[in-house]
Amino acid sequence: MTLLDHVVLQVDDLNAIGDWYDQVVSLAGGARTFDTPTLIGYALPGQPAQLFFSLATDPGGRQTHLALRVEDETTVRRVHEFATALGGEILHGPRLWPEYAPDYYAVFIRDPAGNNLELKCQASTARPTLSTQPITPAGPSQPN
């Protein structure tokens, strides 16, 4: 398994960036494989899209979307609990996202730098259950 699942970068002109990356990615052996009015994505042959560009939604800034692939729903929920315990902003709680894929299970949180961090997994056939282990945020390091 790989840690990085995909990255989404926001841009003002999706057509211009698409024209440019169509050429660059094709030189690297890939192609545009995902195309909507607000989001485009690129992949190598036989691979899922990993590089996306979306129309900017964060005026005055650029919100980066970083998606990490994790093993299971329990891990997705534990990260949600961790972020909640720290008072973090939860953009979308853990759930299935069938608009992406039937078994796409993810949580979206705002990291301390303001980025949109997604943790996702392939959902199991079992019904998701709540974590039974408490999440305790690590405190500052103590000097030795």
Short mmCIF file of N, CA and C in Angstrom, two decimals:
data_model
loop_
_atom_site.label_atom_id
_atom_site.label_comp_id
_atom_site.label_asym_id
_atom_site.label_seq_id
_atom_site.Cartn_x
_atom_site.Cartn_y
_atom_site.Cartn_z
N MET A 1 0.85 -1.18 0.00
CA MET A 1 0.00 0.00 0.00
C MET A 1 0.90 1.24 0.00
N THR A 2 0.39 2.30 -0.58
CA THR A 2 1.12 3.57 -0.63
C THR A 2 0.42 4.59 0.26
N LEU A 3 1.18 5.50 0.84
CA LEU A 3 0.61 6.51 1.73
C LEU A 3 -0.13 7.60 0.96
N LEU A 4 0.48 8.13 -0.08
CA LEU A 4 -0.14 9.21 -0.85
C LEU A 4 -1.15 8.63 -1.83
N ASP A 5 -2.38 9.11 -1.75
CA ASP A 5 -3.42 8.65 -2.67
C ASP A 5 -3.59 9.63 -3.82
N HIS A 6 -3.80 10.91 -3.50
CA HIS A 6 -3.90 11.93 -4.54
C HIS A 6 -3.72 13.32 -3.97
N VAL A 7 -3.45 14.28 -4.86
CA VAL A 7 -3.28 15.68 -4.51
C VAL A 7 -4.18 16.50 -5.43
N VAL A 8 -4.82 17.52 -4.86
CA VAL A 8 -5.64 18.45 -5.64
C VAL A 8 -5.12 19.86 -5.40
N LEU A 9 -4.76 20.54 -6.47
CA LEU A 9 -4.29 21.92 -6.40
C LEU A 9 -5.35 22.83 -7.03
N GLN A 10 -5.63 23.95 -6.37
CA GLN A 10 -6.62 24.88 -6.89
C GLN A 10 -5.97 25.89 -7.82
N VAL A 11 -6.70 26.22 -8.88
CA VAL A 11 -6.21 27.17 -9.89
C VAL A 11 -7.35 28.11 -10.29
N ASP A 12 -6.96 29.28 -10.81
CA ASP A 12 -7.96 30.24 -11.28
C ASP A 12 -8.51 29.88 -12.65
N ASP A 13 -7.66 29.34 -13.53
CA ASP A 13 -8.06 29.05 -14.91
C ASP A 13 -7.84 27.57 -15.18
N LEU A 14 -8.89 26.78 -15.01
CA LEU A 14 -8.81 25.34 -15.18
C LEU A 14 -8.48 24.96 -16.62
N ASN A 15 -9.00 25.70 -17.59
CA ASN A 15 -8.72 25.40 -19.01
C ASN A 15 -7.25 25.60 -19.33
N ALA A 16 -6.67 26.70 -18.86
CA ALA A 16 -5.26 26.97 -19.15
C ALA A 16 -4.35 25.94 -18.50
N ILE A 17 -4.62 25.61 -17.24
CA ILE A 17 -3.76 24.63 -16.57
C ILE A 17 -3.96 23.26 -17.20
N GLY A 18 -5.18 22.97 -17.62
CA GLY A 18 -5.44 21.68 -18.29
C GLY A 18 -4.70 21.56 -19.60
N ASP A 19 -4.71 22.63 -20.40
CA ASP A 19 -3.97 22.60 -21.67
C ASP A 19 -2.49 22.34 -21.42
N TRP A 20 -1.93 22.98 -20.40
CA TRP A 20 -0.51 22.84 -20.09
C TRP A 20 -0.19 21.44 -19.58
N TYR A 21 -0.97 20.96 -18.58
CA TYR A 21 -0.70 19.63 -18.01
C TYR A 21 -1.05 18.50 -18.97
N ASP A 22 -1.99 18.72 -19.89
CA ASP A 22 -2.25 17.70 -20.91
C ASP A 22 -0.95 17.37 -21.64
N GLN A 23 -0.18 18.40 -21.97
CA GLN A 23 1.09 18.20 -22.69
C GLN A 23 2.17 17.60 -21.78
N VAL A 24 2.33 18.17 -20.58
CA VAL A 24 3.37 17.69 -19.67
C VAL A 24 3.14 16.23 -19.28
N VAL A 25 1.93 15.91 -18.89
CA VAL A 25 1.63 14.54 -18.45
C VAL A 25 1.74 13.56 -19.61
N SER A 26 1.36 13.99 -20.82
CA SER A 26 1.50 13.08 -21.96
C SER A 26 2.97 12.78 -22.23
N LEU A 27 3.84 13.76 -22.03
CA LEU A 27 5.28 13.52 -22.20
C LEU A 27 5.80 12.53 -21.16
N ALA A 28 5.14 12.48 -20.00
CA ALA A 28 5.53 11.55 -18.94
C ALA A 28 4.83 10.20 -19.09
N GLY A 29 4.03 10.04 -20.14
CA GLY A 29 3.37 8.76 -20.40
C GLY A 29 1.96 8.64 -19.87
N GLY A 30 1.40 9.74 -19.34
CA GLY A 30 0.06 9.70 -18.79
C GLY A 30 -0.93 10.50 -19.62
N ALA A 31 -2.14 10.65 -19.06
CA ALA A 31 -3.20 11.35 -19.77
C ALA A 31 -4.23 11.86 -18.78
N ARG A 32 -5.04 12.81 -19.27
CA ARG A 32 -6.18 13.28 -18.47
C ARG A 32 -7.20 12.15 -18.44
N THR A 33 -7.58 11.73 -17.24
CA THR A 33 -8.52 10.62 -17.10
C THR A 33 -9.78 11.01 -16.34
N PHE A 34 -9.82 12.23 -15.84
CA PHE A 34 -10.96 12.71 -15.07
C PHE A 34 -11.23 14.13 -15.53
N ASP A 35 -12.48 14.43 -15.90
CA ASP A 35 -12.75 15.75 -16.47
C ASP A 35 -14.18 16.17 -16.15
N THR A 36 -14.32 17.20 -15.30
CA THR A 36 -15.61 17.81 -15.02
C THR A 36 -15.43 19.32 -15.19
N PRO A 37 -16.49 20.09 -15.14
CA PRO A 37 -16.34 21.55 -15.28
C PRO A 37 -15.49 22.19 -14.18
N THR A 38 -15.34 21.54 -13.02
CA THR A 38 -14.60 22.15 -11.92
C THR A 38 -13.39 21.34 -11.45
N LEU A 39 -13.15 20.18 -12.07
CA LEU A 39 -12.06 19.31 -11.62
C LEU A 39 -11.54 18.46 -12.77
N ILE A 40 -10.21 18.42 -12.92
CA ILE A 40 -9.59 17.53 -13.90
C ILE A 40 -8.53 16.70 -13.19
N GLY A 41 -8.29 15.50 -13.70
CA GLY A 41 -7.32 14.62 -13.08
C GLY A 41 -6.50 13.86 -14.09
N TYR A 42 -5.29 13.47 -13.66
CA TYR A 42 -4.33 12.81 -14.54
C TYR A 42 -3.84 11.51 -13.92
N ALA A 43 -3.51 10.56 -14.80
CA ALA A 43 -3.01 9.27 -14.35
C ALA A 43 -2.10 8.66 -15.39
N LEU A 44 -1.31 7.71 -14.94
CA LEU A 44 -0.53 6.86 -15.84
C LEU A 44 -1.42 5.73 -16.29
N PRO A 45 -1.12 5.07 -17.41
CA PRO A 45 -1.97 3.98 -17.90
C PRO A 45 -2.20 2.90 -16.83
N GLY A 46 -3.45 2.51 -16.69
CA GLY A 46 -3.81 1.46 -15.76
C GLY A 46 -3.82 1.86 -14.30
N GLN A 47 -3.57 3.14 -13.99
CA GLN A 47 -3.54 3.62 -12.61
C GLN A 47 -4.70 4.59 -12.38
N PRO A 48 -5.14 4.72 -11.12
CA PRO A 48 -6.16 5.73 -10.83
C PRO A 48 -5.54 7.12 -10.89
N ALA A 49 -6.36 8.12 -11.12
CA ALA A 49 -5.88 9.50 -11.15
C ALA A 49 -5.30 9.86 -9.78
N GLN A 50 -4.15 10.52 -9.79
CA GLN A 50 -3.50 10.94 -8.54
C GLN A 50 -3.23 12.44 -8.50
N LEU A 51 -3.18 13.09 -9.64
CA LEU A 51 -2.92 14.53 -9.70
C LEU A 51 -4.18 15.20 -10.23
N PHE A 52 -4.74 16.10 -9.42
CA PHE A 52 -5.97 16.80 -9.81
C PHE A 52 -5.76 18.30 -9.71
N PHE A 53 -6.53 19.02 -10.52
CA PHE A 53 -6.60 20.47 -10.45
C PHE A 53 -8.08 20.83 -10.36
N SER A 54 -8.40 21.72 -9.41
CA SER A 54 -9.79 22.16 -9.28
C SER A 54 -9.86 23.67 -9.43
N LEU A 55 -11.03 24.13 -9.80
CA LEU A 55 -11.27 25.56 -9.90
C LEU A 55 -11.19 26.14 -8.48
N ALA A 56 -10.46 27.23 -8.31
CA ALA A 56 -10.22 27.80 -6.99
C ALA A 56 -11.52 28.14 -6.27
N THR A 57 -11.59 27.76 -5.01
CA THR A 57 -12.76 28.06 -4.17
C THR A 57 -12.37 28.87 -2.94
N ASP A 58 -11.09 29.17 -2.81
CA ASP A 58 -10.59 29.87 -1.62
C ASP A 58 -10.05 31.23 -2.04
N PRO A 59 -10.92 32.25 -2.11
CA PRO A 59 -10.47 33.57 -2.56
C PRO A 59 -9.29 34.08 -1.73
N GLY A 60 -8.29 34.60 -2.41
CA GLY A 60 -7.13 35.15 -1.73
C GLY A 60 -6.13 34.11 -1.27
N GLY A 61 -6.34 32.88 -1.59
CA GLY A 61 -5.41 31.83 -1.16
C GLY A 61 -5.53 30.60 -2.02
N ARG A 62 -4.73 29.65 -1.74
CA ARG A 62 -4.76 28.39 -2.47
C ARG A 62 -4.84 27.25 -1.48
N GLN A 63 -5.98 26.64 -1.40
CA GLN A 63 -6.14 25.51 -0.52
C GLN A 63 -5.64 24.26 -1.23
N THR A 64 -4.69 23.58 -0.63
CA THR A 64 -4.20 22.32 -1.17
C THR A 64 -5.01 21.19 -0.56
N HIS A 65 -5.34 20.22 -1.37
CA HIS A 65 -6.06 19.03 -0.92
C HIS A 65 -5.09 17.86 -1.02
N LEU A 66 -4.79 17.26 0.12
CA LEU A 66 -3.88 16.13 0.18
C LEU A 66 -4.65 14.94 0.70
N ALA A 67 -4.62 13.83 -0.03
CA ALA A 67 -5.34 12.62 0.39
C ALA A 67 -4.35 11.51 0.70
N LEU A 68 -4.47 10.99 1.91
CA LEU A 68 -3.64 9.87 2.32
C LEU A 68 -4.48 8.60 2.33
N ARG A 69 -3.89 7.52 1.87
CA ARG A 69 -4.57 6.22 1.85
C ARG A 69 -4.22 5.49 3.14
N VAL A 70 -5.24 5.02 3.85
CA VAL A 70 -5.05 4.27 5.08
C VAL A 70 -5.68 2.88 4.93
N GLU A 71 -5.43 2.03 5.91
CA GLU A 71 -5.81 0.63 5.81
C GLU A 71 -7.30 0.36 5.90
N ASP A 72 -8.01 1.07 6.81
CA ASP A 72 -9.41 0.69 7.07
C ASP A 72 -10.22 1.84 7.66
N GLU A 73 -11.52 1.59 7.82
CA GLU A 73 -12.44 2.60 8.35
C GLU A 73 -12.08 2.99 9.78
N THR A 74 -11.59 2.06 10.57
CA THR A 74 -11.21 2.37 11.95
C THR A 74 -10.15 3.45 11.97
N THR A 75 -9.17 3.36 11.09
CA THR A 75 -8.12 4.37 11.03
C THR A 75 -8.70 5.72 10.61
N VAL A 76 -9.60 5.73 9.64
CA VAL A 76 -10.25 6.97 9.22
C VAL A 76 -10.96 7.61 10.41
N ARG A 77 -11.70 6.81 11.16
CA ARG A 77 -12.45 7.33 12.31
C ARG A 77 -11.51 7.79 13.43
N ARG A 78 -10.41 7.09 13.65
CA ARG A 78 -9.47 7.48 14.71
C ARG A 78 -8.83 8.84 14.38
N VAL A 79 -8.51 9.09 13.12
CA VAL A 79 -7.97 10.40 12.75
C VAL A 79 -9.03 11.48 12.97
N HIS A 80 -10.27 11.18 12.64
CA HIS A 80 -11.36 12.11 12.90
C HIS A 80 -11.45 12.41 14.39
N GLU A 81 -11.39 11.39 15.24
CA GLU A 81 -11.45 11.58 16.69
C GLU A 81 -10.26 12.40 17.18
N PHE A 82 -9.07 12.14 16.64
CA PHE A 82 -7.87 12.88 17.01
C PHE A 82 -8.03 14.36 16.68
N ALA A 83 -8.46 14.65 15.44
CA ALA A 83 -8.63 16.05 15.02
C ALA A 83 -9.70 16.73 15.86
N THR A 84 -10.77 16.04 16.17
CA THR A 84 -11.84 16.60 17.00
C THR A 84 -11.32 16.90 18.40
N ALA A 85 -10.53 15.99 18.97
CA ALA A 85 -9.98 16.19 20.31
C ALA A 85 -9.07 17.42 20.37
N LEU A 86 -8.43 17.75 19.26
CA LEU A 86 -7.57 18.93 19.20
C LEU A 86 -8.34 20.20 18.87
N GLY A 87 -9.65 20.07 18.65
CA GLY A 87 -10.45 21.23 18.29
C GLY A 87 -10.32 21.59 16.82
N GLY A 88 -9.88 20.64 16.01
CA GLY A 88 -9.69 20.89 14.58
C GLY A 88 -11.00 21.04 13.84
N GLU A 89 -10.93 21.70 12.70
CA GLU A 89 -12.11 21.88 11.85
C GLU A 89 -12.36 20.62 11.05
N ILE A 90 -13.53 20.07 11.18
CA ILE A 90 -13.92 18.89 10.40
C ILE A 90 -14.71 19.39 9.20
N LEU A 91 -14.17 19.18 8.02
CA LEU A 91 -14.85 19.62 6.80
C LEU A 91 -15.98 18.67 6.43
N HIS A 92 -15.72 17.36 6.54
CA HIS A 92 -16.73 16.32 6.28
C HIS A 92 -16.38 15.13 7.15
N GLY A 93 -17.31 14.71 8.00
CA GLY A 93 -17.07 13.57 8.88
C GLY A 93 -16.91 12.28 8.10
N PRO A 94 -16.45 11.23 8.78
CA PRO A 94 -16.22 9.95 8.12
C PRO A 94 -17.53 9.37 7.56
N ARG A 95 -17.48 8.98 6.31
CA ARG A 95 -18.65 8.36 5.68
C ARG A 95 -18.25 7.78 4.32
N LEU A 96 -19.17 7.02 3.75
CA LEU A 96 -18.99 6.55 2.37
C LEU A 96 -19.24 7.72 1.43
N TRP A 97 -18.48 7.75 0.35
CA TRP A 97 -18.62 8.76 -0.69
C TRP A 97 -18.90 8.03 -2.01
N PRO A 98 -20.14 7.57 -2.23
CA PRO A 98 -20.43 6.78 -3.43
C PRO A 98 -20.29 7.58 -4.73
N GLU A 99 -20.29 8.92 -4.65
CA GLU A 99 -20.08 9.70 -5.87
C GLU A 99 -18.65 9.55 -6.39
N TYR A 100 -17.71 9.09 -5.54
CA TYR A 100 -16.33 8.83 -5.97
C TYR A 100 -16.14 7.37 -6.35
N ALA A 101 -16.66 6.47 -5.54
CA ALA A 101 -16.64 5.03 -5.80
C ALA A 101 -17.55 4.38 -4.76
N PRO A 102 -18.13 3.23 -5.06
CA PRO A 102 -19.07 2.61 -4.11
C PRO A 102 -18.47 2.29 -2.75
N ASP A 103 -17.16 2.04 -2.69
CA ASP A 103 -16.52 1.65 -1.43
C ASP A 103 -15.54 2.71 -0.92
N TYR A 104 -15.72 3.98 -1.33
CA TYR A 104 -14.83 5.08 -0.97
C TYR A 104 -15.26 5.62 0.38
N TYR A 105 -14.47 5.40 1.42
CA TYR A 105 -14.78 5.83 2.78
C TYR A 105 -13.72 6.84 3.20
N ALA A 106 -14.14 8.04 3.63
CA ALA A 106 -13.15 9.08 3.91
C ALA A 106 -13.66 10.09 4.93
N VAL A 107 -12.69 10.81 5.50
CA VAL A 107 -12.94 11.97 6.34
C VAL A 107 -12.12 13.12 5.77
N PHE A 108 -12.63 14.34 5.87
CA PHE A 108 -11.93 15.53 5.39
C PHE A 108 -11.79 16.50 6.56
N ILE A 109 -10.54 16.88 6.88
CA ILE A 109 -10.28 17.79 7.99
C ILE A 109 -9.36 18.92 7.53
N ARG A 110 -9.37 20.00 8.28
CA ARG A 110 -8.47 21.12 7.98
C ARG A 110 -7.22 20.92 8.84
N ASP A 111 -6.05 20.89 8.20
CA ASP A 111 -4.82 20.74 8.97
C ASP A 111 -4.42 22.09 9.58
N PRO A 112 -3.42 22.11 10.47
CA PRO A 112 -3.05 23.38 11.12
C PRO A 112 -2.62 24.49 10.17
N ALA A 113 -2.19 24.13 8.95
CA ALA A 113 -1.79 25.15 7.97
C ALA A 113 -2.95 25.59 7.09
N GLY A 114 -4.13 25.03 7.30
CA GLY A 114 -5.30 25.42 6.52
C GLY A 114 -5.58 24.55 5.32
N ASN A 115 -4.81 23.49 5.12
CA ASN A 115 -5.02 22.60 3.99
C ASN A 115 -6.15 21.62 4.25
N ASN A 116 -6.74 21.14 3.19
CA ASN A 116 -7.80 20.13 3.25
C ASN A 116 -7.13 18.77 3.23
N LEU A 117 -7.11 18.08 4.38
CA LEU A 117 -6.49 16.76 4.48
C LEU A 117 -7.58 15.71 4.48
N GLU A 118 -7.47 14.77 3.56
CA GLU A 118 -8.41 13.66 3.45
C GLU A 118 -7.68 12.38 3.82
N LEU A 119 -8.33 11.55 4.61
CA LEU A 119 -7.85 10.20 4.86
C LEU A 119 -8.91 9.27 4.33
N LYS A 120 -8.50 8.35 3.45
CA LYS A 120 -9.47 7.50 2.77
C LYS A 120 -9.02 6.06 2.78
N CYS A 121 -10.00 5.18 2.62
CA CYS A 121 -9.71 3.75 2.50
C CYS A 121 -10.78 3.13 1.62
N GLN A 122 -10.54 1.89 1.28
CA GLN A 122 -11.54 1.10 0.59
C GLN A 122 -12.39 0.48 1.70
N ALA A 123 -13.69 0.77 1.70
CA ALA A 123 -14.56 0.28 2.77
C ALA A 123 -14.65 -1.23 2.72
N SER A 124 -14.72 -1.82 3.91
CA SER A 124 -14.91 -3.26 4.00
C SER A 124 -16.39 -3.56 3.79
N THR A 125 -16.70 -4.83 3.72
CA THR A 125 -18.11 -5.20 3.57
C THR A 125 -18.84 -5.14 4.90
N ALA A 126 -18.08 -5.09 6.01
CA ALA A 126 -18.69 -4.99 7.34
C ALA A 126 -19.19 -3.58 7.57
N ARG A 127 -20.23 -3.46 8.36
CA ARG A 127 -20.76 -2.14 8.71
C ARG A 127 -19.74 -1.43 9.61
N PRO A 128 -19.41 -0.16 9.34
CA PRO A 128 -18.44 0.55 10.17
C PRO A 128 -18.90 0.61 11.63
N THR A 129 -17.93 0.48 12.53
CA THR A 129 -18.21 0.60 13.96
C THR A 129 -17.37 1.72 14.54
N LEU A 130 -17.76 2.21 15.69
CA LEU A 130 -17.00 3.27 16.34
C LEU A 130 -15.74 2.71 16.96
N SER A 131 -14.72 3.53 17.05
CA SER A 131 -13.47 3.15 17.69
C SER A 131 -13.72 2.93 19.17
N THR A 132 -13.05 1.93 19.76
CA THR A 132 -13.19 1.69 21.18
C THR A 132 -12.00 2.20 21.97
N GLN A 133 -10.96 2.68 21.29
CA GLN A 133 -9.78 3.18 21.97
C GLN A 133 -9.84 4.70 22.00
N PRO A 134 -9.63 5.31 23.21
CA PRO A 134 -9.66 6.77 23.27
C PRO A 134 -8.47 7.38 22.55
N ILE A 135 -8.70 8.56 22.01
CA ILE A 135 -7.64 9.31 21.34
C ILE A 135 -7.17 10.41 22.29
N THR A 136 -5.92 10.42 22.59
CA THR A 136 -5.35 11.44 23.45
C THR A 136 -4.28 12.17 22.66
N PRO A 137 -4.50 13.46 22.35
CA PRO A 137 -3.47 14.19 21.61
C PRO A 137 -2.17 14.24 22.40
N ALA A 138 -1.08 14.09 21.68
CA ALA A 138 0.23 14.18 22.32
C ALA A 138 0.48 15.61 22.74
N GLY A 139 1.00 15.79 23.92
CA GLY A 139 1.34 17.12 24.42
C GLY A 139 2.71 17.52 23.93
N PRO A 140 3.16 18.71 24.31
CA PRO A 140 4.48 19.14 23.90
C PRO A 140 5.55 18.22 24.47
N SER A 141 6.65 18.09 23.77
CA SER A 141 7.75 17.25 24.23
C SER A 141 8.31 17.80 25.52
N GLN A 142 8.66 16.91 26.42
CA GLN A 142 9.28 17.29 27.68
C GLN A 142 10.78 17.20 27.55
N PRO A 143 11.52 18.23 27.97
CA PRO A 143 12.98 18.15 27.87
C PRO A 143 13.51 17.07 28.80
N ASN A 144 14.60 16.42 28.40
CA ASN A 144 15.21 15.37 29.23
C ASN A 144 16.11 15.96 30.28
#
